[in-house]
PDB file of C-alpha atoms in Angstrom:
ATOM      1  CA  UNK A 296      63.892 220.684 182.955  1.00 94.00           C
ATOM      2  CA  UNK A 297      63.531 216.926 182.602  1.00 97.00           C
ATOM      3  CA  UNK A 298      60.753 215.768 180.305  1.00 97.00           C
ATOM      4  CA  UNK A 299      59.303 212.344 179.587  1.00 98.00           C
ATOM      5  CA  UNK A 300      56.637 210.779 177.419  1.00 98.00           C
ATOM      6  CA  UNK A 301      54.188 208.390 179.039  1.00 97.00           C
ATOM      7  CA  UNK A 302      51.301 206.270 177.847  1.00 96.00           C
ATOM      8  CA  UNK A 303      48.121 207.166 179.764  1.00 92.00           C
ATOM      9  CA  UNK A 304      44.488 206.100 179.333  1.00 90.00           C
ATOM     10  CA  UNK A 305      44.169 209.261 177.202  1.00 89.00           C
ATOM     11  CA  UNK A 306      47.092 208.330 174.954  1.00 91.00           C
ATOM     12  CA  UNK A 307      50.676 209.621 174.646  1.00 92.00           C
ATOM     13  CA  UNK A 308      51.353 212.521 176.996  1.00 96.00           C
ATOM     14  CA  UNK A 309      54.330 214.706 177.746  1.00 97.00           C
ATOM     15  CA  UNK A 310      55.150 214.626 181.434  1.00 97.00           C
ATOM     16  CA  UNK A 311      57.596 215.879 184.025  1.00 97.00           C
ATOM     17  CA  UNK A 312      58.936 213.352 186.541  1.00 97.00           C
ATOM     18  CA  UNK A 313      58.313 214.451 190.126  1.00 96.00           C
ATOM     19  CA  UNK A 314      59.498 212.016 192.772  1.00 94.00           C
ATOM     20  CA  UNK A 315      57.963 208.612 192.056  1.00 94.00           C
ATOM     21  CA  UNK A 316      55.279 210.049 189.772  1.00 96.00           C
ATOM     22  CA  UNK A 317      54.822 211.779 186.426  1.00 97.00           C
ATOM     23  CA  UNK A 318      52.852 215.001 186.015  1.00 97.00           C
ATOM     24  CA  UNK A 319      50.680 214.901 182.886  1.00 97.00           C
ATOM     25  CA  UNK A 320      51.231 218.435 181.598  1.00 97.00           C
ATOM     26  CA  UNK A 321      48.266 218.645 179.238  1.00 96.00           C
ATOM     27  CA  UNK A 322      45.831 217.179 181.770  1.00 96.00           C
ATOM     28  CA  UNK A 323      47.095 219.687 184.351  1.00 96.00           C
ATOM     29  CA  UNK A 324      46.908 222.674 182.000  1.00 96.00           C
ATOM     30  CA  UNK A 325      44.917 222.254 178.767  1.00 95.00           C
ATOM     31  CA  UNK A 326      46.925 225.087 177.268  1.00 94.00           C
ATOM     32  CA  UNK A 327      50.056 222.955 177.295  1.00 96.00           C
ATOM     33  CA  UNK A 328      50.866 220.645 174.361  1.00 96.00           C
ATOM     34  CA  UNK A 329      50.113 216.963 174.822  1.00 95.00           C
ATOM     35  CA  UNK A 330      53.026 215.737 172.683  1.00 94.00           C
ATOM     36  CA  UNK A 331      56.775 216.251 173.022  1.00 97.00           C
ATOM     37  CA  UNK A 332      57.300 217.626 169.517  1.00 96.00           C
ATOM     38  CA  UNK A 333      54.852 220.465 170.107  1.00 96.00           C
ATOM     39  CA  UNK A 334      56.240 221.272 173.532  1.00 96.00           C
ATOM     40  CA  UNK A 335      59.772 221.451 172.138  1.00 95.00           C
ATOM     41  CA  UNK A 336      58.578 223.761 169.358  1.00 95.00           C
ATOM     42  CA  UNK A 337      56.684 226.025 171.764  1.00 94.00           C
ATOM     43  CA  UNK A 338      57.924 229.365 173.044  1.00 92.00           C
ATOM     44  CA  UNK A 339      60.064 229.683 176.182  1.00 90.00           C
ATOM     45  CA  UNK A 340      56.979 231.081 177.933  1.00 93.00           C
ATOM     46  CA  UNK A 341      55.065 227.847 177.265  1.00 94.00           C
ATOM     47  CA  UNK A 342      57.922 225.756 178.589  1.00 91.00           C
ATOM     48  CA  UNK A 343      58.027 227.966 181.674  1.00 93.00           C
ATOM     49  CA  UNK A 344      54.313 227.307 182.139  1.00 95.00           C
ATOM     50  CA  UNK A 345      55.068 223.583 181.900  1.00 95.00           C
ATOM     51  CA  UNK A 346      57.602 223.849 184.702  1.00 94.00           C
ATOM     52  CA  UNK A 347      55.062 225.725 186.828  1.00 95.00           C
ATOM     53  CA  UNK A 348      52.366 223.133 186.092  1.00 95.00           C
ATOM     54  CA  UNK A 349      54.572 220.420 187.557  1.00 94.00           C
ATOM     55  CA  UNK A 350      54.650 222.331 190.840  1.00 94.00           C
ATOM     56  CA  UNK A 351      50.910 222.938 191.009  1.00 94.00           C
ATOM     57  CA  UNK A 352      49.022 221.388 193.955  1.00 93.00           C
ATOM     58  CA  UNK A 353      46.360 220.469 191.375  1.00 94.00           C
ATOM     59  CA  UNK A 354      48.818 218.692 189.078  1.00 96.00           C
ATOM     60  CA  UNK A 355      47.467 215.518 187.484  1.00 96.00           C
ATOM     61  CA  UNK A 356      49.907 212.796 188.470  1.00 96.00           C
ATOM     62  CA  UNK A 357      50.391 209.161 187.599  1.00 96.00           C
ATOM     63  CA  UNK A 358      52.420 206.849 189.800  1.00 95.00           C
ATOM     64  CA  UNK A 359      55.525 205.730 187.941  1.00 94.00           C
ATOM     65  CA  UNK A 360      54.507 202.091 188.240  1.00 92.00           C
ATOM     66  CA  UNK A 361      51.017 202.750 186.807  1.00 91.00           C
ATOM     67  CA  UNK A 362      51.984 204.071 183.362  1.00 92.00           C
ATOM     68  CA  UNK A 363      54.336 202.993 180.621  1.00 95.00           C
ATOM     69  CA  UNK A 364      57.399 205.171 180.076  1.00 97.00           C
ATOM     70  CA  UNK A 365      57.920 205.750 176.348  1.00 98.00           C
ATOM     71  CA  UNK A 366      60.783 207.068 174.277  1.00 98.00           C
ATOM     72  CA  UNK A 367      60.975 210.846 174.953  1.00 98.00           C
ATOM     73  CA  UNK A 368      59.931 211.446 171.316  1.00 97.00           C
ATOM     74  CA  UNK A 369      57.732 208.421 170.587  1.00 95.00           C
ATOM     75  CA  UNK A 370      57.426 209.113 166.855  1.00 94.00           C
ATOM     76  CA  UNK A 371      60.456 211.090 165.643  1.00 96.00           C
ATOM     77  CA  UNK A 372      60.258 212.623 162.192  1.00 95.00           C
ATOM     78  CA  UNK A 373      63.880 211.896 161.314  1.00 97.00           C
ATOM     79  CA  UNK A 374      66.573 209.781 162.950  1.00 98.00           C
ATOM     80  CA  UNK A 375      69.981 210.927 161.718  1.00 98.00           C
ATOM     81  CA  UNK A 376      73.134 209.200 162.873  1.00 97.00           C
ATOM     82  CA  UNK A 377      76.841 209.984 162.890  1.00 96.00           C
ATOM     83  CA  UNK A 378      79.527 207.328 162.514  1.00 90.00           C
ATOM     84  CA  UNK A 379      83.104 207.525 163.823  1.00 88.00           C
ATOM     85  CA  UNK A 380      82.608 210.684 165.863  1.00 94.00           C
ATOM     86  CA  UNK A 381      84.865 209.784 168.819  1.00 93.00           C
ATOM     87  CA  UNK A 382      88.602 210.040 168.339  1.00 88.00           C
ATOM     88  CA  UNK A 383      89.216 207.052 170.600  1.00 82.00           C
ATOM     89  CA  UNK A 384      86.650 204.946 168.686  1.00 80.00           C
ATOM     90  CA  UNK A 385      88.200 205.767 165.307  1.00 80.00           C
ATOM     91  CA  UNK A 386      91.604 204.789 166.683  1.00 80.00           C
ATOM     92  CA  UNK A 387      90.124 201.566 168.102  1.00 77.00           C
ATOM     93  CA  UNK A 388      88.917 200.568 164.646  1.00 74.00           C
ATOM     94  CA  UNK A 389      92.140 201.540 162.899  1.00 78.00           C
ATOM     95  CA  UNK A 390      90.304 204.263 160.969  1.00 79.00           C
ATOM     96  CA  UNK A 391      91.611 207.653 159.918  1.00 85.00           C
ATOM     97  CA  UNK A 392      90.080 210.592 161.775  1.00 87.00           C
ATOM     98  CA  UNK A 393      87.184 211.734 159.527  1.00 88.00           C
ATOM     99  CA  UNK A 394      87.467 215.160 157.911  1.00 94.00           C
ATOM    100  CA  UNK A 395      83.675 215.531 157.808  1.00 95.00           C
ATOM    101  CA  UNK A 396      80.807 213.759 159.573  1.00 96.00           C
ATOM    102  CA  UNK A 397      79.942 210.250 158.399  1.00 93.00           C
ATOM    103  CA  UNK A 398      76.144 210.240 158.126  1.00 96.00           C
ATOM    104  CA  UNK A 399      73.576 207.464 157.925  1.00 95.00           C
ATOM    105  CA  UNK A 400      70.000 207.113 159.095  1.00 96.00           C
ATOM    106  CA  UNK A 401      67.467 204.903 160.793  1.00 97.00           C
ATOM    107  CA  UNK A 402      63.774 204.634 160.011  1.00 96.00           C
ATOM    108  CA  UNK A 403      60.882 205.202 162.414  1.00 95.00           C
ATOM    109  CA  UNK A 404      60.409 201.456 162.963  1.00 97.00           C
ATOM    110  CA  UNK A 405      63.598 201.442 165.053  1.00 98.00           C
ATOM    111  CA  UNK A 406      62.288 203.885 167.675  1.00 98.00           C
ATOM    112  CA  UNK A 407      61.550 202.311 171.030  1.00 98.00           C
ATOM    113  CA  UNK A 408      61.754 203.297 174.664  1.00 98.00           C
ATOM    114  CA  UNK A 409      63.094 202.419 178.108  1.00 98.00           C
ATOM    115  CA  UNK A 410      62.376 198.871 179.183  1.00 97.00           C
ATOM    116  CA  UNK A 411      61.309 197.805 175.709  1.00 98.00           C
ATOM    117  CA  UNK A 412      63.016 194.762 174.258  1.00 98.00           C
ATOM    118  CA  UNK A 413      65.777 194.957 171.692  1.00 98.00           C
ATOM    119  CA  UNK A 414      64.749 192.199 169.292  1.00 98.00           C
ATOM    120  CA  UNK A 415      67.520 190.136 167.698  1.00 98.00           C
ATOM    121  CA  UNK A 416      66.461 189.436 164.096  1.00 98.00           C
ATOM    122  CA  UNK A 417      66.286 185.864 162.873  1.00 97.00           C
ATOM    123  CA  UNK A 418      68.398 186.849 159.875  1.00 97.00           C
ATOM    124  CA  UNK A 419      71.236 188.547 161.799  1.00 97.00           C
ATOM    125  CA  UNK A 420      73.890 186.796 163.877  1.00 96.00           C
ATOM    126  CA  UNK A 421      76.240 189.683 164.782  1.00 97.00           C
ATOM    127  CA  UNK A 422      74.185 192.299 166.623  1.00 98.00           C
ATOM    128  CA  UNK A 423      76.289 194.895 168.410  1.00 98.00           C
ATOM    129  CA  UNK A 424      75.726 197.614 171.044  1.00 98.00           C
ATOM    130  CA  UNK A 425      76.597 201.330 170.766  1.00 97.00           C
ATOM    131  CA  UNK A 426      75.947 203.902 173.500  1.00 98.00           C
ATOM    132  CA  UNK A 427      75.254 207.390 172.136  1.00 98.00           C
ATOM    133  CA  UNK A 428      74.289 210.892 173.190  1.00 98.00           C
ATOM    134  CA  UNK A 429      71.210 211.941 171.200  1.00 98.00           C
ATOM    135  CA  UNK A 430      70.459 215.538 170.237  1.00 98.00           C
ATOM    136  CA  UNK A 431      66.734 216.292 170.004  1.00 98.00           C
ATOM    137  CA  UNK A 432      65.878 219.248 167.788  1.00 98.00           C
ATOM    138  CA  UNK A 433      63.628 221.928 169.269  1.00 97.00           C
ATOM    139  CA  UNK A 434      63.337 224.513 166.469  1.00 96.00           C
ATOM    140  CA  UNK A 435      63.069 224.261 162.706  1.00 98.00           C
ATOM    141  CA  UNK A 436      66.358 225.116 161.057  1.00 98.00           C
ATOM    142  CA  UNK A 437      68.029 225.122 157.653  1.00 98.00           C
ATOM    143  CA  UNK A 438      71.601 226.302 156.967  1.00 98.00           C
ATOM    144  CA  UNK A 439      72.294 226.625 160.687  1.00 98.00           C
ATOM    145  CA  UNK A 440      75.506 228.488 161.499  1.00 98.00           C
ATOM    146  CA  UNK A 441      78.478 226.522 162.779  1.00 98.00           C
ATOM    147  CA  UNK A 442      78.803 228.561 165.960  1.00 98.00           C
ATOM    148  CA  UNK A 443      77.219 228.882 169.389  1.00 96.00           C
ATOM    149  CA  UNK A 444      73.923 230.080 167.876  1.00 97.00           C
ATOM    150  CA  UNK A 445      73.361 226.473 166.738  1.00 98.00           C
ATOM    151  CA  UNK A 446      72.412 225.585 170.315  1.00 97.00           C
ATOM    152  CA  UNK A 447      69.247 227.673 169.837  1.00 96.00           C
ATOM    153  CA  UNK A 448      67.955 224.803 167.673  1.00 97.00           C
ATOM    154  CA  UNK A 449      68.521 222.133 170.325  1.00 97.00           C
ATOM    155  CA  UNK A 450      65.475 221.152 172.344  1.00 97.00           C
ATOM    156  CA  UNK A 451      67.375 218.774 174.578  1.00 97.00           C
ATOM    157  CA  UNK A 452      69.399 215.605 174.938  1.00 98.00           C
ATOM    158  CA  UNK A 453      68.708 211.994 175.782  1.00 98.00           C
ATOM    159  CA  UNK A 454      70.446 208.624 175.928  1.00 98.00           C
ATOM    160  CA  UNK A 455      70.434 206.503 172.806  1.00 98.00           C
ATOM    161  CA  UNK A 456      71.412 202.960 171.868  1.00 98.00           C
ATOM    162  CA  UNK A 457      72.428 202.534 168.221  1.00 98.00           C
ATOM    163  CA  UNK A 458      71.937 198.789 167.866  1.00 98.00           C
ATOM    164  CA  UNK A 459      73.743 197.462 164.793  1.00 97.00           C
ATOM    165  CA  UNK A 460      73.598 194.195 162.837  1.00 97.00           C
ATOM    166  CA  UNK A 461      77.239 194.075 161.778  1.00 96.00           C
ATOM    167  CA  UNK A 462      76.784 191.148 159.400  1.00 95.00           C
ATOM    168  CA  UNK A 463      74.342 193.319 157.434  1.00 94.00           C
ATOM    169  CA  UNK A 464      76.127 196.646 157.916  1.00 93.00           C
ATOM    170  CA  UNK A 465      79.364 195.339 156.384  1.00 90.00           C
ATOM    171  CA  UNK A 466      77.689 193.035 153.881  1.00 87.00           C
ATOM    172  CA  UNK A 467      79.305 192.792 150.428  1.00 82.00           C
ATOM    173  CA  UNK A 468      81.676 195.196 148.757  1.00 81.00           C
ATOM    174  CA  UNK A 469      79.144 198.038 148.777  1.00 76.00           C
ATOM    175  CA  UNK A 470      78.320 197.742 152.522  1.00 82.00           C
ATOM    176  CA  UNK A 471      74.798 198.254 153.881  1.00 86.00           C
ATOM    177  CA  UNK A 472      75.012 200.796 156.680  1.00 86.00           C
ATOM    178  CA  UNK A 473      71.366 201.835 156.719  1.00 91.00           C
ATOM    179  CA  UNK A 474      69.859 198.377 156.430  1.00 93.00           C
ATOM    180  CA  UNK A 475      72.237 197.054 159.100  1.00 95.00           C
ATOM    181  CA  UNK A 476      71.128 199.818 161.445  1.00 96.00           C
ATOM    182  CA  UNK A 477      67.396 199.891 160.860  1.00 96.00           C
ATOM    183  CA  UNK A 478      65.920 196.587 161.984  1.00 98.00           C
ATOM    184  CA  UNK A 479      62.870 196.950 164.234  1.00 98.00           C
ATOM    185  CA  UNK A 480      63.712 198.155 167.798  1.00 98.00           C
ATOM    186  CA  UNK A 481      67.284 199.185 166.889  1.00 98.00           C
ATOM    187  CA  UNK A 482      67.046 202.737 168.321  1.00 98.00           C
ATOM    188  CA  UNK A 483      66.017 202.789 171.985  1.00 98.00           C
ATOM    189  CA  UNK A 484      66.084 206.255 173.591  1.00 98.00           C
ATOM    190  CA  UNK A 485      65.329 207.640 177.047  1.00 97.00           C
ATOM    191  CA  UNK A 486      64.603 207.549 179.870  1.00 98.00           C
ATOM    192  CA  UNK A 487      64.060 211.325 179.824  1.00 98.00           C
ATOM    193  CA  UNK A 488      64.879 214.346 177.712  1.00 98.00           C
ATOM    194  CA  UNK A 489      66.988 216.957 179.490  1.00 98.00           C
ATOM    195  CA  UNK A 490      66.268 220.376 178.022  1.00 96.00           C
ATOM    196  CA  UNK A 491      69.128 222.321 176.501  1.00 94.00           C
ATOM    197  CA  UNK A 492      69.030 225.057 179.123  1.00 92.00           C
ATOM    198  CA  UNK A 493      69.832 222.494 181.819  1.00 94.00           C
ATOM    199  CA  UNK A 494      72.635 220.805 179.862  1.00 93.00           C
ATOM    200  CA  UNK A 495      75.273 223.523 179.969  1.00 85.00           C
ATOM    201  CA  UNK A 496      77.950 221.655 178.001  1.00 95.00           C
ATOM    202  CA  UNK A 497      77.111 218.495 176.031  1.00 97.00           C
ATOM    203  CA  UNK A 498      80.797 218.137 175.177  1.00 97.00           C
ATOM    204  CA  UNK A 499      81.847 217.116 178.699  1.00 97.00           C
ATOM    205  CA  UNK A 500      79.623 214.166 179.565  1.00 98.00           C
ATOM    206  CA  UNK A 501      80.677 210.736 180.771  1.00 98.00           C
ATOM    207  CA  UNK A 502      79.079 208.026 178.623  1.00 98.00           C
ATOM    208  CA  UNK A 503      78.985 204.311 179.386  1.00 98.00           C
ATOM    209  CA  UNK A 504      77.436 201.079 178.211  1.00 98.00           C
ATOM    210  CA  UNK A 505      76.995 198.124 180.529  1.00 98.00           C
ATOM    211  CA  UNK A 506      76.041 194.644 179.405  1.00 98.00           C
ATOM    212  CA  UNK A 507      74.753 192.425 182.204  1.00 98.00           C
ATOM    213  CA  UNK A 508      76.393 194.782 184.690  1.00 98.00           C
ATOM    214  CA  UNK A 509      79.835 194.775 183.039  1.00 98.00           C
ATOM    215  CA  UNK A 510      81.062 198.106 181.691  1.00 98.00           C
ATOM    216  CA  UNK A 511      82.105 197.689 178.056  1.00 98.00           C
ATOM    217  CA  UNK A 512      82.109 201.324 176.890  1.00 97.00           C
ATOM    218  CA  UNK A 513      83.400 204.162 179.044  1.00 97.00           C
ATOM    219  CA  UNK A 514      84.392 207.487 177.542  1.00 96.00           C
ATOM    220  CA  UNK A 515      83.469 211.163 177.480  1.00 96.00           C
ATOM    221  CA  UNK A 516      81.866 213.383 174.859  1.00 97.00           C
ATOM    222  CA  UNK A 517      84.990 215.550 175.019  1.00 95.00           C
ATOM    223  CA  UNK A 518      86.288 212.939 172.535  1.00 94.00           C
ATOM    224  CA  UNK A 519      83.835 214.210 169.893  1.00 96.00           C
ATOM    225  CA  UNK A 520      85.507 214.913 166.560  1.00 96.00           C
ATOM    226  CA  UNK A 521      82.537 217.061 165.509  1.00 97.00           C
ATOM    227  CA  UNK A 522      80.618 218.909 168.205  1.00 97.00           C
ATOM    228  CA  UNK A 523      76.956 219.845 168.298  1.00 98.00           C
ATOM    229  CA  UNK A 524      77.180 223.093 166.247  1.00 98.00           C
ATOM    230  CA  UNK A 525      79.242 221.398 163.544  1.00 98.00           C
ATOM    231  CA  UNK A 526      76.770 218.517 163.246  1.00 98.00           C
ATOM    232  CA  UNK A 527      73.747 220.818 163.011  1.00 98.00           C
ATOM    233  CA  UNK A 528      75.513 222.991 160.434  1.00 98.00           C
ATOM    234  CA  UNK A 529      76.550 220.000 158.342  1.00 98.00           C
ATOM    235  CA  UNK A 530      73.191 218.233 158.395  1.00 98.00           C
ATOM    236  CA  UNK A 531      71.043 221.343 157.922  1.00 98.00           C
ATOM    237  CA  UNK A 532      72.770 222.117 154.640  1.00 98.00           C
ATOM    238  CA  UNK A 533      70.945 219.079 153.264  1.00 98.00           C
ATOM    239  CA  UNK A 534      67.786 218.557 155.323  1.00 98.00           C
ATOM    240  CA  UNK A 535      65.553 220.931 157.235  1.00 98.00           C
ATOM    241  CA  UNK A 536      65.814 219.973 160.891  1.00 98.00           C
ATOM    242  CA  UNK A 537      62.462 219.996 162.698  1.00 98.00           C
ATOM    243  CA  UNK A 538      61.268 219.702 166.312  1.00 97.00           C
ATOM    244  CA  UNK A 539      61.480 216.106 167.496  1.00 97.00           C
ATOM    245  CA  UNK A 540      64.142 215.055 164.986  1.00 98.00           C
ATOM    246  CA  UNK A 541      66.885 213.029 166.656  1.00 98.00           C
ATOM    247  CA  UNK A 542      70.606 213.022 165.929  1.00 98.00           C
ATOM    248  CA  UNK A 543      72.635 210.097 167.287  1.00 98.00           C
ATOM    249  CA  UNK A 544      76.080 211.619 167.753  1.00 98.00           C
ATOM    250  CA  UNK A 545      78.300 208.538 167.485  1.00 96.00           C
ATOM    251  CA  UNK A 546      79.649 205.946 169.880  1.00 95.00           C
ATOM    252  CA  UNK A 547      82.812 205.684 171.995  1.00 95.00           C
ATOM    253  CA  UNK A 548      85.291 202.769 171.886  1.00 93.00           C
ATOM    254  CA  UNK A 549      84.556 199.344 173.295  1.00 94.00           C
ATOM    255  CA  UNK A 550      82.012 198.147 170.747  1.00 95.00           C
ATOM    256  CA  UNK A 551      81.541 194.394 170.685  1.00 96.00           C
ATOM    257  CA  UNK A 552      82.706 193.683 167.154  1.00 93.00           C
ATOM    258  CA  UNK A 553      86.123 195.275 167.853  1.00 90.00           C
ATOM    259  CA  UNK A 554      86.816 193.058 170.859  1.00 93.00           C
ATOM    260  CA  UNK A 555      88.922 189.916 170.732  1.00 93.00           C
ATOM    261  CA  UNK A 556      86.950 187.757 170.902  1.00 96.00           C
ATOM    262  CA  UNK A 557      83.882 189.792 169.887  1.00 96.00           C
ATOM    263  CA  UNK A 558      81.116 190.369 172.435  1.00 98.00           C
ATOM    264  CA  UNK A 559      77.751 190.504 170.697  1.00 98.00           C
ATOM    265  CA  UNK A 560      74.204 190.808 171.987  1.00 98.00           C
ATOM    266  CA  UNK A 561      72.350 187.611 172.833  1.00 98.00           C
ATOM    267  CA  UNK A 562      68.895 186.779 174.127  1.00 98.00           C
ATOM    268  CA  UNK A 563      68.671 187.299 177.882  1.00 98.00           C
ATOM    269  CA  UNK A 564      71.154 190.181 177.998  1.00 98.00           C
ATOM    270  CA  UNK A 565      70.393 193.458 179.757  1.00 98.00           C
ATOM    271  CA  UNK A 566      71.908 196.529 178.082  1.00 98.00           C
ATOM    272  CA  UNK A 567      72.271 199.844 179.908  1.00 98.00           C
ATOM    273  CA  UNK A 568      73.372 203.171 178.455  1.00 98.00           C
ATOM    274  CA  UNK A 569      74.257 205.768 181.074  1.00 98.00           C
ATOM    275  CA  UNK A 570      75.080 209.382 180.306  1.00 98.00           C
ATOM    276  CA  UNK A 571      76.080 211.915 182.928  1.00 98.00           C
ATOM    277  CA  UNK A 572      73.284 214.332 183.742  1.00 97.00           C
ATOM    278  CA  UNK A 573      70.615 212.350 181.894  1.00 98.00           C
ATOM    279  CA  UNK A 574      70.244 208.906 183.450  1.00 98.00           C
ATOM    280  CA  UNK A 575      70.160 205.236 182.499  1.00 98.00           C
ATOM    281  CA  UNK A 576      68.461 203.728 179.463  1.00 98.00           C
ATOM    282  CA  UNK A 577      67.878 200.044 180.191  1.00 98.00           C
ATOM    283  CA  UNK A 578      66.648 197.466 177.696  1.00 98.00           C
ATOM    284  CA  UNK A 579      66.387 193.667 177.728  1.00 98.00           C
ATOM    285  CA  UNK A 580      67.474 191.676 174.674  1.00 98.00           C
ATOM    286  CA  UNK A 581      65.236 188.963 173.209  1.00 98.00           C
ATOM    287  CA  UNK A 582      65.270 186.736 170.146  1.00 98.00           C
ATOM    288  CA  UNK A 583      62.759 187.343 167.382  1.00 98.00           C
ATOM    289  CA  UNK A 584      59.887 184.895 167.763  1.00 93.00           C
TER     290      UNK A 584
END
C-alpha cells in the first residue's frame, strides 16, 4: 500500500493516492486514523480497512492539484541518521569500512515535504546533497533482535534527502555533525510511504540523486554495510523506537563535497531523489531571505 499525508481544509490527513486524486481515509471512514503515526501503529485489520476505503465508491477524494502534499510523517518523533553506510561511499571518501553504525540525528525543524524549498542558510556556504532510503517505524520496539523479525517493526519506507552544511559539519577539531545536519528544511521526505508488506526487499533498490536533471548519485541499497535489522537492533539498544520515527539509512557515493571540483547546492537548483519502488522526491533550492 502507498500512503501519503495531505493538507486538507480539515487539517493533516492520511491519504491513499488513487489516479490523479488522494482518498482522505478518515473522512471516508471515521474509524480510520487521521494521522500517519496512528495508522502505522494500528493493527493489520485497520490497515486492511484503509485499503478497502480507498476502493469505496463513496470515498472522499481530493484532486491532486487541490491539496498540498506533505511529508509522509509531517511531525516525526525522532529523526535518526546513519553515516557511511554504503561501501562505495566509504571508499569514495577514503574511509575505513565502519565496524558499527555511525549515528547522528536531526531535529524536527528539518522535516519538510515534496515540493517544499530547501533553504540555504545565510551562515553556510557549503551545502551538500545526499539521497537516502528512509525507514519509517510502525511498531514500538526496544532491544529489537538482529534478525528477520526486525522487519515487524517497520511501517514502511520513503525517499529522504539528508541535506548537509559541510562547513558546519566538519567545523573545528571536534566536528559538528548534528548542527551541520539540522538547519531548517534539511530533511525532505516523500512523496509517499510504501508499506513494508509491499517492499519485499529494501536491500535491492536503485537509488539516485539528480541535480538540475544531471544524475550525481547512482547506486543500490545492496551496498549497505548495515542492513535494516542491524540498524534497528543497534539503535533500539539505546532508544525506544516508536511509530512515525524515521531512520535515514545513509547515502551512496557521488556527494558534492567529494567531487573535484565540488558541486554544492545553490539557489535555483532542483534536487530530485529517486528510489526504485517508491518514487521521486523533488525539491527546489532557495537562499534564506
